[in-house]
Amino acid sequence: MHADLDSSSDAPGLDLDRPVPLRRLVYLAEADEVTIGSPETDTYAVFPADGAELVRMLADGATPREAAERYEAAHGESVDIADLIEALADLGLVRPADAPAEETAPVRWQRLGRLVFSRPALIGYALLTALAVVEMIRVPRLVPTIDKIFFSPSYTLVVLVLFLGQVPLLALHEAFHALAGRRLGLRSKLSVGHRLVYLVLETSLDGLVSVPRRQRYLPIMAGMLADVLAIAVLTLVADATLGAAGGVASFCLAIAYATVLRLAWQGFFYLRTDLYVLLSTILGSVNLHAAAADVLRDAARRGTGRPRLDLSAHHPVDRRAARWYAWLMVVGYAFTLTMFAGVVVPTAYRLLHDVWLRLSGQASVAGRLDSLALMLLSLGQTAAVVVLAARERRAARAA
């Protein structure tokens, strides 16, 4: 930030003697850094404490020249005020000169968020989950196992039901994230993404960085809470309908098992899952994933005698945590291989084996059509992931 004040006066369009029209800003000080952003644009950035002091001066109506002079008097060094204002403009924190002051629209669903995550509600969730666990112990048929997936001889029906049955539960997962944030007055955005070869929904809570760290934990964990509640409710409904006609119990247990797999996904520590975000927030890290990945690469290079990686570019907090988080990433890879061997391989083998038998003439016409439909559904999901990944790569290259 060090420069001569006079050099900034040459910046085009900047009047050093006119206050800068900043948007309504929020500040969150943590250690020697301050997060500054605006609810109007939902953009936030981390500033050093002295930089945040300058921003506050500008927000309070001081002209750029006055703010720079006060800074120099307080710290004994000059500042490139034009560079700071340019950075604020790039973040969207400077209001355009011809734009009127905006009224920030109230965040919707705040009351519902407070109700869903009230203390009585959380106690009720705990009791419901405990009851489901007790019923699983009492009735072993309710325990989620891989055989629960094949509740119908029609594999197309199985795949469709598992897919369509997860859609509302995925929406519930993201809704819990959003409501937990909205109860704090934070806006949220929903988007479609992918993890490996699976399509996923993602909720963005950019304003979460503007609230105290202890208030971020529930919005981060809310999705996992929704998954646990879904499994509990499905288990109890299956318990109440065991032996009844219509296959309700089988349907519920199949959806519950699929939800268990999605919850187990959180243990893939090499991905940026909810558990990763929670750990990063607790530790106050900047980019723990990148630091831990570099630690693993450095260990591989050390083992093969190649030049070591320079880890000094990472934040000190990340470097310290990466020493042990890198091993969690290894655990995540091992867990993935275990899930692959214990779930994916047996399921794929059964499907492919039966599809082969059906298509080779050892099934009825209906069985062959069912197998063809299953293949088309699988190809459709893979194609959707490929298209989405290609779009993300083009967007990244453009950026």
Short mmCIF file of C-alpha atoms in Angstrom, two decimals:
data_model
loop_
_atom_site.label_atom_id
_atom_site.label_comp_id
_atom_site.label_asym_id
_atom_site.label_seq_id
_atom_site.Cartn_x
_atom_site.Cartn_y
_atom_site.Cartn_z
CA MET A 1 0.00 0.00 0.00
CA HIS A 2 2.99 2.28 0.17
CA ALA A 3 3.24 5.06 -2.42
CA ASP A 4 3.23 8.84 -2.71
CA LEU A 5 -0.15 10.51 -2.45
CA ASP A 6 0.72 12.81 -5.34
CA SER A 7 1.09 9.85 -7.68
CA SER A 8 -2.54 8.87 -7.16
CA SER A 9 -3.82 12.25 -8.29
CA ASP A 10 -3.07 11.23 -11.86
CA ALA A 11 -5.65 8.44 -11.75
CA PRO A 12 -8.33 9.20 -14.36
CA GLY A 13 -11.80 9.96 -12.98
CA LEU A 14 -10.66 10.22 -9.36
CA ASP A 15 -11.19 13.51 -7.51
CA LEU A 16 -9.09 13.44 -4.34
CA ASP A 17 -11.23 16.17 -2.79
CA ARG A 18 -14.64 14.53 -3.31
CA PRO A 19 -15.99 11.74 -1.05
CA VAL A 20 -16.19 8.30 -2.63
CA PRO A 21 -19.81 7.00 -2.85
CA LEU A 22 -19.40 3.62 -1.14
CA ARG A 23 -22.23 1.15 -0.70
CA ARG A 24 -23.48 0.16 2.74
CA LEU A 25 -20.62 -1.87 4.16
CA VAL A 26 -20.31 -4.47 6.90
CA TYR A 27 -17.11 -5.22 8.80
CA LEU A 28 -15.93 -8.32 10.67
CA ALA A 29 -12.60 -8.14 12.47
CA GLU A 30 -10.74 -11.41 13.12
CA ALA A 31 -7.19 -11.39 14.45
CA ASP A 32 -5.25 -8.84 12.37
CA GLU A 33 -7.60 -8.98 9.36
CA VAL A 34 -11.00 -7.46 8.62
CA THR A 35 -13.61 -8.84 6.24
CA ILE A 36 -15.41 -6.03 4.43
CA GLY A 37 -18.33 -6.37 2.05
CA SER A 38 -21.74 -5.12 1.05
CA PRO A 39 -25.08 -6.92 1.40
CA GLU A 40 -26.22 -4.97 -1.69
CA THR A 41 -23.82 -6.84 -3.99
CA ASP A 42 -23.05 -9.83 -1.72
CA THR A 43 -19.32 -9.39 -2.38
CA TYR A 44 -16.72 -9.58 0.39
CA ALA A 45 -12.94 -9.36 0.74
CA VAL A 46 -10.35 -9.60 3.49
CA PHE A 47 -8.32 -6.46 4.25
CA PRO A 48 -5.40 -5.88 6.63
CA ALA A 49 -6.38 -3.87 9.68
CA ASP A 50 -4.79 -0.64 8.42
CA GLY A 51 -6.50 -1.02 5.04
CA ALA A 52 -9.85 -1.51 6.78
CA GLU A 53 -9.15 1.67 8.76
CA LEU A 54 -8.83 3.57 5.48
CA VAL A 55 -12.04 2.06 4.11
CA ARG A 56 -13.90 3.14 7.26
CA MET A 57 -12.63 6.71 6.79
CA LEU A 58 -13.91 6.76 3.22
CA ALA A 59 -17.23 5.22 4.25
CA ASP A 60 -17.63 7.88 6.95
CA GLY A 61 -17.41 10.60 4.29
CA ALA A 62 -13.73 11.56 4.30
CA THR A 63 -12.32 12.55 0.92
CA PRO A 64 -9.49 10.40 -0.48
CA ARG A 65 -6.99 13.16 0.30
CA GLU A 66 -8.22 13.53 3.88
CA ALA A 67 -8.16 9.75 4.45
CA ALA A 68 -4.61 9.47 3.06
CA GLU A 69 -3.39 12.36 5.20
CA ARG A 70 -4.94 10.89 8.36
CA TYR A 71 -3.39 7.53 7.57
CA GLU A 72 0.05 9.08 7.07
CA ALA A 73 -0.26 11.03 10.31
CA ALA A 74 -1.27 7.90 12.25
CA HIS A 75 1.17 5.40 10.69
CA GLY A 76 4.03 7.57 9.47
CA GLU A 77 3.87 6.32 5.88
CA SER A 78 2.05 7.31 2.69
CA VAL A 79 -0.59 5.25 0.95
CA ASP A 80 -1.69 4.76 -2.66
CA ILE A 81 -5.29 5.78 -2.08
CA ALA A 82 -6.14 5.47 -5.78
CA ASP A 83 -5.11 1.83 -5.75
CA LEU A 84 -7.36 1.17 -2.75
CA ILE A 85 -10.35 2.87 -4.36
CA GLU A 86 -9.76 0.95 -7.59
CA ALA A 87 -9.78 -2.30 -5.59
CA LEU A 88 -13.04 -1.29 -3.91
CA ALA A 89 -14.55 -0.52 -7.31
CA ASP A 90 -13.46 -3.89 -8.69
CA LEU A 91 -15.26 -5.54 -5.77
CA GLY A 92 -18.42 -3.60 -6.56
CA LEU A 93 -18.28 -1.71 -3.27
CA VAL A 94 -18.24 1.73 -4.95
CA ARG A 95 -21.63 2.96 -6.01
CA PRO A 96 -21.73 4.25 -9.62
CA ALA A 97 -21.83 8.04 -9.71
CA ASP A 98 -25.20 8.16 -11.51
CA ALA A 99 -26.82 5.41 -9.43
CA PRO A 100 -29.21 6.37 -6.62
CA ALA A 101 -28.76 4.98 -3.16
CA GLU A 102 -30.28 1.52 -3.00
CA GLU A 103 -32.53 0.15 -0.31
CA THR A 104 -31.33 -3.33 0.52
CA ALA A 105 -34.33 -5.61 0.15
CA PRO A 106 -35.17 -7.56 3.28
CA VAL A 107 -34.03 -11.17 3.29
CA ARG A 108 -36.97 -13.48 2.80
CA TRP A 109 -37.71 -16.56 4.92
CA GLN A 110 -35.87 -15.24 7.99
CA ARG A 111 -38.76 -16.10 10.30
CA LEU A 112 -39.02 -19.60 8.86
CA GLY A 113 -35.27 -20.07 9.29
CA ARG A 114 -35.45 -19.06 12.95
CA LEU A 115 -38.35 -21.47 13.48
CA VAL A 116 -36.66 -24.41 11.72
CA PHE A 117 -33.48 -23.95 13.79
CA SER A 118 -35.04 -22.94 17.08
CA ARG A 119 -34.01 -24.80 20.22
CA PRO A 120 -37.30 -26.78 20.48
CA ALA A 121 -36.92 -27.81 16.82
CA LEU A 122 -33.35 -28.99 17.33
CA ILE A 123 -34.40 -31.01 20.38
CA GLY A 124 -37.18 -32.56 18.31
CA TYR A 125 -34.72 -33.48 15.56
CA ALA A 126 -32.47 -35.19 18.12
CA LEU A 127 -35.36 -37.20 19.58
CA LEU A 128 -36.55 -38.24 16.11
CA THR A 129 -33.07 -39.44 15.15
CA ALA A 130 -32.66 -41.32 18.42
CA LEU A 131 -36.02 -43.06 17.90
CA ALA A 132 -34.97 -44.16 14.40
CA VAL A 133 -31.70 -45.60 15.74
CA VAL A 134 -33.59 -47.51 18.44
CA GLU A 135 -35.94 -48.98 15.82
CA MET A 136 -32.99 -50.05 13.66
CA ILE A 137 -31.55 -51.92 16.63
CA ARG A 138 -34.92 -53.46 17.46
CA VAL A 139 -35.80 -54.35 13.85
CA PRO A 140 -32.58 -55.23 11.90
CA ARG A 141 -34.51 -55.18 8.59
CA LEU A 142 -34.55 -51.39 8.89
CA VAL A 143 -30.74 -51.06 8.81
CA PRO A 144 -29.63 -49.45 5.49
CA THR A 145 -27.84 -52.11 3.44
CA ILE A 146 -26.98 -52.47 -0.24
CA ASP A 147 -29.72 -55.03 -0.91
CA LYS A 148 -32.33 -52.36 -0.11
CA ILE A 149 -31.60 -50.73 -3.48
CA PHE A 150 -33.14 -53.54 -5.53
CA PHE A 151 -36.72 -53.17 -4.35
CA SER A 152 -38.13 -53.95 -7.82
CA PRO A 153 -37.24 -56.37 -10.66
CA SER A 154 -37.37 -53.39 -13.04
CA TYR A 155 -33.95 -51.79 -12.94
CA THR A 156 -35.20 -48.74 -14.84
CA LEU A 157 -37.79 -48.21 -12.10
CA VAL A 158 -35.09 -48.65 -9.47
CA VAL A 159 -32.83 -46.04 -11.06
CA LEU A 160 -35.67 -43.59 -11.70
CA VAL A 161 -37.05 -43.93 -8.19
CA LEU A 162 -33.62 -43.51 -6.60
CA PHE A 163 -32.90 -40.48 -8.78
CA LEU A 164 -36.29 -38.80 -8.50
CA GLY A 165 -36.56 -39.73 -4.84
CA GLN A 166 -33.29 -37.96 -4.11
CA VAL A 167 -34.32 -34.74 -5.87
CA PRO A 168 -36.59 -33.49 -3.05
CA LEU A 169 -34.04 -34.63 -0.46
CA LEU A 170 -31.27 -32.75 -2.28
CA ALA A 171 -33.56 -29.72 -2.30
CA LEU A 172 -34.17 -30.21 1.44
CA HIS A 173 -30.40 -30.43 2.04
CA GLU A 174 -29.79 -27.14 0.25
CA ALA A 175 -32.90 -25.52 1.77
CA PHE A 176 -31.53 -26.22 5.25
CA HIS A 177 -28.26 -24.53 4.26
CA ALA A 178 -30.18 -21.54 2.91
CA LEU A 179 -32.60 -21.24 5.85
CA ALA A 180 -29.79 -21.52 8.40
CA GLY A 181 -28.10 -18.61 6.63
CA ARG A 182 -31.26 -16.58 6.07
CA ARG A 183 -32.11 -16.69 9.76
CA LEU A 184 -28.93 -14.61 10.14
CA GLY A 185 -30.06 -12.20 7.39
CA LEU A 186 -27.81 -13.71 4.70
CA ARG A 187 -28.86 -14.18 1.09
CA SER A 188 -28.25 -17.44 -0.75
CA LYS A 189 -27.92 -18.62 -4.35
CA LEU A 190 -28.64 -22.09 -5.71
CA SER A 191 -26.69 -23.54 -8.63
CA VAL A 192 -26.10 -26.89 -10.35
CA GLY A 193 -22.62 -28.40 -10.24
CA HIS A 194 -20.91 -31.75 -10.29
CA ARG A 195 -18.66 -33.83 -8.07
CA LEU A 196 -16.70 -36.48 -9.97
CA VAL A 197 -19.43 -38.05 -12.19
CA TYR A 198 -22.47 -36.93 -10.19
CA LEU A 199 -24.70 -33.89 -10.64
CA VAL A 200 -25.20 -31.92 -7.43
CA LEU A 201 -27.02 -28.83 -6.18
CA GLU A 202 -24.93 -26.17 -4.46
CA THR A 203 -25.99 -23.34 -2.17
CA SER A 204 -23.76 -20.25 -2.04
CA LEU A 205 -23.77 -18.23 1.18
CA ASP A 206 -21.20 -15.57 0.32
CA GLY A 207 -22.28 -13.37 3.22
CA LEU A 208 -21.34 -16.08 5.71
CA VAL A 209 -17.85 -14.58 5.94
CA SER A 210 -19.39 -11.40 7.40
CA VAL A 211 -20.75 -13.03 10.58
CA PRO A 212 -18.76 -14.21 13.63
CA ARG A 213 -17.16 -17.60 13.14
CA ARG A 214 -19.26 -19.39 15.78
CA GLN A 215 -22.42 -18.38 13.89
CA ARG A 216 -21.19 -20.03 10.67
CA TYR A 217 -21.14 -23.58 11.98
CA LEU A 218 -24.88 -24.29 11.85
CA PRO A 219 -25.37 -23.03 8.25
CA ILE A 220 -22.44 -25.23 7.20
CA MET A 221 -23.72 -28.34 8.99
CA ALA A 222 -27.41 -27.75 8.21
CA GLY A 223 -27.35 -29.87 5.04
CA MET A 224 -25.98 -32.89 6.89
CA LEU A 225 -28.64 -32.37 9.54
CA ALA A 226 -31.29 -32.50 6.81
CA ASP A 227 -29.84 -35.78 5.50
CA VAL A 228 -29.88 -37.36 8.96
CA LEU A 229 -33.49 -36.26 9.48
CA ALA A 230 -34.50 -37.67 6.09
CA ILE A 231 -32.95 -41.04 6.94
CA ALA A 232 -34.72 -41.04 10.34
CA VAL A 233 -38.13 -40.20 8.88
CA LEU A 234 -37.82 -42.74 6.05
CA THR A 235 -36.77 -45.41 8.53
CA LEU A 236 -39.72 -44.72 10.83
CA VAL A 237 -42.18 -44.71 7.91
CA ALA A 238 -40.74 -48.05 6.74
CA ASP A 239 -41.08 -49.38 10.27
CA ALA A 240 -44.74 -48.38 10.37
CA THR A 241 -45.50 -49.95 6.96
CA LEU A 242 -43.53 -53.21 7.14
CA GLY A 243 -45.67 -56.02 5.79
CA ALA A 244 -48.23 -53.68 4.25
CA ALA A 245 -49.15 -53.90 0.58
CA GLY A 246 -47.83 -51.43 -1.97
CA GLY A 247 -44.14 -51.69 -1.19
CA VAL A 248 -43.99 -48.41 0.77
CA ALA A 249 -41.49 -49.84 3.25
CA SER A 250 -39.21 -51.11 0.47
CA PHE A 251 -39.36 -47.75 -1.29
CA CYS A 252 -38.50 -45.84 1.90
CA LEU A 253 -35.60 -48.13 2.75
CA ALA A 254 -34.17 -47.78 -0.76
CA ILE A 255 -34.30 -43.98 -0.56
CA ALA A 256 -32.86 -44.09 2.97
CA TYR A 257 -29.89 -46.17 1.80
CA ALA A 258 -29.21 -43.78 -1.09
CA THR A 259 -29.29 -40.89 1.40
CA VAL A 260 -26.81 -42.73 3.64
CA LEU A 261 -24.45 -42.97 0.67
CA ARG A 262 -24.83 -39.25 0.03
CA LEU A 263 -24.12 -38.52 3.69
CA ALA A 264 -21.05 -40.78 3.55
CA TRP A 265 -19.84 -38.57 0.69
CA GLN A 266 -18.87 -36.01 3.34
CA GLY A 267 -15.98 -38.31 4.28
CA PHE A 268 -14.29 -37.72 0.92
CA PHE A 269 -11.87 -35.21 2.43
CA TYR A 270 -10.05 -34.61 -0.84
CA LEU A 271 -13.20 -32.84 -2.08
CA ARG A 272 -14.56 -29.54 -0.77
CA THR A 273 -17.44 -31.13 1.12
CA ASP A 274 -19.44 -29.62 3.98
CA LEU A 275 -17.06 -31.25 6.47
CA TYR A 276 -14.11 -29.63 4.70
CA VAL A 277 -15.80 -26.21 4.88
CA LEU A 278 -16.56 -26.78 8.57
CA LEU A 279 -12.93 -27.67 9.37
CA SER A 280 -11.63 -24.72 7.34
CA THR A 281 -13.94 -22.38 9.23
CA ILE A 282 -12.97 -23.73 12.64
CA LEU A 283 -9.27 -23.42 11.79
CA GLY A 284 -9.62 -20.03 10.10
CA SER A 285 -7.79 -21.28 7.02
CA VAL A 286 -7.62 -19.55 3.64
CA ASN A 287 -7.19 -22.46 1.22
CA LEU A 288 -6.51 -25.59 3.23
CA HIS A 289 -7.33 -27.87 0.30
CA ALA A 290 -4.58 -26.43 -1.91
CA ALA A 291 -2.03 -26.43 0.92
CA ALA A 292 -2.75 -30.05 1.87
CA ALA A 293 -2.60 -31.14 -1.77
CA ASP A 294 0.81 -29.48 -2.09
CA VAL A 295 1.98 -31.21 1.10
CA LEU A 296 1.08 -34.57 -0.46
CA ARG A 297 2.80 -33.65 -3.73
CA ASP A 298 5.88 -32.54 -1.80
CA ALA A 299 5.94 -35.84 0.09
CA ALA A 300 5.73 -37.73 -3.21
CA ARG A 301 8.57 -35.64 -4.64
CA ARG A 302 10.68 -36.20 -1.53
CA GLY A 303 10.12 -39.95 -1.81
CA THR A 304 11.18 -40.03 -5.46
CA GLY A 305 14.16 -37.69 -5.10
CA ARG A 306 12.66 -34.88 -7.19
CA PRO A 307 12.98 -31.16 -6.29
CA ARG A 308 10.83 -30.16 -3.32
CA LEU A 309 7.84 -27.83 -3.61
CA ASP A 310 7.96 -24.36 -2.08
CA LEU A 311 5.14 -24.29 0.49
CA SER A 312 5.89 -20.78 1.73
CA ALA A 313 3.33 -19.27 -0.65
CA HIS A 314 0.49 -20.74 1.43
CA HIS A 315 -0.98 -18.93 4.41
CA PRO A 316 0.79 -19.87 7.70
CA VAL A 317 -2.48 -21.23 9.14
CA ASP A 318 -2.91 -23.44 6.08
CA ARG A 319 0.67 -24.70 6.26
CA ARG A 320 0.28 -25.72 9.91
CA ALA A 321 -3.07 -27.46 9.41
CA ALA A 322 -2.03 -29.09 6.13
CA ARG A 323 0.52 -31.24 7.95
CA TRP A 324 -2.29 -33.33 9.45
CA TYR A 325 -5.12 -32.56 7.01
CA ALA A 326 -3.06 -34.07 4.20
CA TRP A 327 -3.40 -37.40 6.00
CA LEU A 328 -7.18 -36.88 6.19
CA MET A 329 -7.13 -36.50 2.41
CA VAL A 330 -5.37 -39.87 2.21
CA VAL A 331 -8.06 -41.31 4.49
CA GLY A 332 -10.64 -39.82 2.12
CA TYR A 333 -9.06 -41.58 -0.84
CA ALA A 334 -9.00 -44.86 1.09
CA PHE A 335 -12.64 -44.39 2.09
CA THR A 336 -13.53 -43.75 -1.56
CA LEU A 337 -11.83 -46.97 -2.63
CA THR A 338 -13.65 -48.84 0.14
CA MET A 339 -17.00 -47.42 -0.99
CA PHE A 340 -16.15 -48.27 -4.58
CA ALA A 341 -15.29 -51.86 -3.71
CA GLY A 342 -18.14 -52.37 -1.29
CA VAL A 343 -20.96 -50.51 -3.04
CA VAL A 344 -20.21 -49.49 -6.62
CA VAL A 345 -18.62 -52.73 -7.80
CA PRO A 346 -21.30 -55.11 -6.42
CA THR A 347 -24.12 -52.89 -7.65
CA ALA A 348 -22.58 -52.42 -11.10
CA TYR A 349 -21.82 -56.13 -11.38
CA ARG A 350 -25.39 -57.11 -10.61
CA LEU A 351 -26.80 -54.55 -13.03
CA LEU A 352 -24.39 -55.34 -15.87
CA HIS A 353 -24.69 -59.10 -15.37
CA ASP A 354 -28.49 -59.03 -15.45
CA VAL A 355 -28.59 -56.57 -18.36
CA TRP A 356 -26.26 -58.86 -20.34
CA LEU A 357 -28.45 -61.87 -19.66
CA ARG A 358 -31.55 -59.97 -20.67
CA LEU A 359 -30.07 -58.57 -23.88
CA SER A 360 -28.55 -61.91 -24.86
CA GLY A 361 -32.01 -63.37 -25.18
CA GLN A 362 -32.59 -64.81 -21.72
CA ALA A 363 -35.44 -62.45 -20.86
CA SER A 364 -38.80 -61.27 -22.11
CA VAL A 365 -39.30 -58.29 -24.40
CA ALA A 366 -40.23 -56.22 -21.36
CA GLY A 367 -36.95 -57.20 -19.69
CA ARG A 368 -34.94 -56.20 -22.75
CA LEU A 369 -36.70 -52.85 -23.00
CA ASP A 370 -36.07 -52.28 -19.31
CA SER A 371 -32.35 -52.92 -19.82
CA LEU A 372 -32.16 -50.59 -22.83
CA ALA A 373 -33.91 -47.85 -20.88
CA LEU A 374 -31.44 -48.30 -18.02
CA MET A 375 -28.49 -47.91 -20.41
CA LEU A 376 -29.98 -44.73 -21.89
CA LEU A 377 -30.52 -43.25 -18.43
CA SER A 378 -26.92 -43.98 -17.45
CA LEU A 379 -25.58 -42.47 -20.66
CA GLY A 380 -27.81 -39.41 -20.17
CA GLN A 381 -26.41 -38.70 -16.70
CA THR A 382 -22.84 -39.13 -17.91
CA ALA A 383 -23.48 -36.80 -20.84
CA ALA A 384 -24.99 -34.16 -18.55
CA VAL A 385 -21.89 -34.23 -16.32
CA VAL A 386 -19.56 -33.98 -19.34
CA VAL A 387 -21.47 -30.99 -20.73
CA LEU A 388 -21.47 -29.24 -17.35
CA ALA A 389 -17.74 -29.87 -16.83
CA ALA A 390 -17.01 -28.52 -20.33
CA ARG A 391 -19.01 -25.36 -19.60
CA GLU A 392 -17.15 -24.84 -16.32
CA ARG A 393 -13.78 -25.28 -18.08
CA ARG A 394 -14.73 -22.74 -20.78
CA ALA A 395 -15.87 -20.29 -18.10
CA ALA A 396 -12.63 -20.79 -16.16
CA ARG A 397 -10.53 -20.18 -19.28
CA ALA A 398 -12.52 -17.05 -20.09
CA ALA A 399 -12.00 -15.77 -16.55
#
